[in-house]
Coordinates of C-alpha atoms in Angstrom, one line a residue:
Q257 CA 83.2 81.6 82.4
V258 CA 81.7 78.9 80.2
Q259 CA 81.7 75.3 81.4
L260 CA 80.5 72.1 79.9
V261 CA 79.6 69.4 82.4
E262 CA 78.9 65.8 81.3
S263 CA 77.1 63.2 83.3
G264 CA 75.6 59.7 82.7
G265 CA 78.7 57.7 82.1
G266 CA 79.5 54.4 83.9
L267 CA 79.9 50.7 83.6
V268 CA 77.4 48.7 81.6
Q269 CA 77.3 45.2 80.2
A270 CA 77.4 44.6 76.5
G271 CA 73.9 45.1 75.0
G272 CA 73.0 47.6 77.6
S273 CA 72.2 51.3 77.3
L274 CA 73.4 54.6 78.7
R275 CA 72.3 58.2 78.2
L276 CA 74.9 60.9 78.5
S277 CA 74.0 64.5 79.2
C278 CA 76.0 67.7 78.9
V279 CA 75.0 71.1 80.2
A280 CA 76.6 74.3 79.2
S281 CA 76.7 77.0 81.9
G282 CA 78.0 80.5 82.3
M283 CA 77.5 83.7 80.4
I284 CA 76.3 82.2 77.1
P285 CA 74.7 84.4 74.4
S286 CA 74.0 81.4 72.2
I287 CA 75.3 78.0 71.3
G288 CA 75.9 76.6 67.8
R289 CA 76.7 73.1 67.1
M290 CA 77.0 70.8 70.1
G291 CA 78.0 67.2 70.3
W292 CA 80.1 64.3 71.5
Y293 CA 83.5 62.9 70.7
R294 CA 85.2 59.9 72.3
Q295 CA 88.7 58.8 73.0
A296 CA 89.7 55.2 73.8
P297 CA 93.1 54.4 75.3
G298 CA 95.9 54.7 72.7
N299 CA 93.5 56.2 70.1
Q300 CA 92.9 59.7 68.9
R301 CA 89.7 61.5 69.8
E302 CA 87.0 60.8 67.3
L303 CA 83.7 62.1 66.3
V304 CA 80.6 60.4 67.7
A305 CA 77.8 62.8 66.8
T306 CA 77.0 66.5 66.6
I307 CA 73.8 68.5 66.3
S308 CA 73.2 72.0 65.2
R309 CA 70.9 74.5 67.0
G310 CA 68.3 73.8 64.3
G311 CA 68.6 70.0 64.6
D312 CA 70.9 69.1 61.8
I313 CA 72.7 65.9 62.8
I314 CA 76.1 64.5 61.9
I315 CA 76.8 61.0 63.2
E316 CA 79.6 58.6 62.7
D317 CA 78.4 56.0 60.1
S318 CA 79.4 53.0 62.2
L319 CA 77.2 54.3 65.1
K320 CA 74.0 54.9 63.2
G321 CA 71.2 52.8 64.5
R322 CA 72.7 52.5 68.0
F323 CA 73.5 56.0 69.0
T324 CA 71.1 59.0 69.0
I325 CA 71.9 62.6 69.7
S326 CA 69.4 65.3 70.7
R327 CA 69.4 68.7 72.4
E328 CA 67.2 71.1 74.4
N329 CA 68.2 74.6 73.4
A330 CA 66.3 76.2 76.3
K331 CA 68.4 74.2 78.7
N332 CA 71.7 74.5 76.9
T333 CA 71.8 70.7 77.0
V334 CA 72.8 68.0 74.6
Y335 CA 72.2 64.3 75.1
L336 CA 73.6 61.1 73.7
Q337 CA 71.5 57.9 73.9
M338 CA 73.6 54.8 73.4
N339 CA 71.9 51.5 72.9
N340 CA 73.2 48.0 72.3
L341 CA 76.6 49.0 73.7
K342 CA 79.6 47.0 72.7
P343 CA 83.0 46.6 74.4
E344 CA 84.6 48.6 71.6
D345 CA 82.5 51.6 72.7
T346 CA 84.6 51.8 75.8
A347 CA 86.1 55.3 75.9
V348 CA 86.1 58.7 77.6
Y349 CA 83.2 60.6 76.0
Y350 CA 83.7 64.4 75.7
C351 CA 81.1 67.0 75.2
M352 CA 81.8 69.8 72.7
A353 CA 80.0 73.1 71.9
Y354 CA 80.6 76.1 69.8
I355 CA 79.6 79.1 71.9
T356 CA 79.1 82.6 70.6
N357 CA 81.4 85.3 72.0
W358 CA 79.5 88.3 73.5
G359 CA 79.0 91.2 71.1
T360 CA 80.3 89.3 68.1
T361 CA 79.3 86.7 65.6
T362 CA 82.3 84.6 66.2
Q363 CA 82.3 81.3 68.2
N364 CA 84.8 79.5 70.3
Q365 CA 85.0 75.8 70.8
Y366 CA 84.6 74.4 74.3
W367 CA 85.2 71.0 75.7
G368 CA 83.9 69.2 78.8
Q369 CA 86.2 67.2 81.1
G370 CA 84.9 63.9 79.8
T371 CA 82.9 61.0 81.3
Q372 CA 84.1 57.4 81.2
V373 CA 82.0 54.8 79.5
T374 CA 83.0 51.2 80.1
V375 CA 81.3 48.3 78.4
S376 CA 82.1 44.8 79.7
A377 CA 81.8 41.7 77.6

């Protein structure tokens, strides 16, 4: 059974930094695009950044320059480095991964449970 487990969230003052990690575990033949979404109270879940296995990055325009995404394929892990955090970055951050089904070329999308990031003013 595939699981995505996030870590690294917490409470930080405005201007501070956090690094989120997400590890995919289980019977995994391969992982395609991985990344992060976030959901603030009362808002819909929104894209933060994703990265392909080959390193192609998609990042929300408003977060460029402050957030950086990276991954280690050998460790089935994706990271999100968040710098100069602002109160409006407060949200639950969810890890996402497209994981190949055994014996096929199809992929299913998986989500982690989320990790809370709170930025105080």
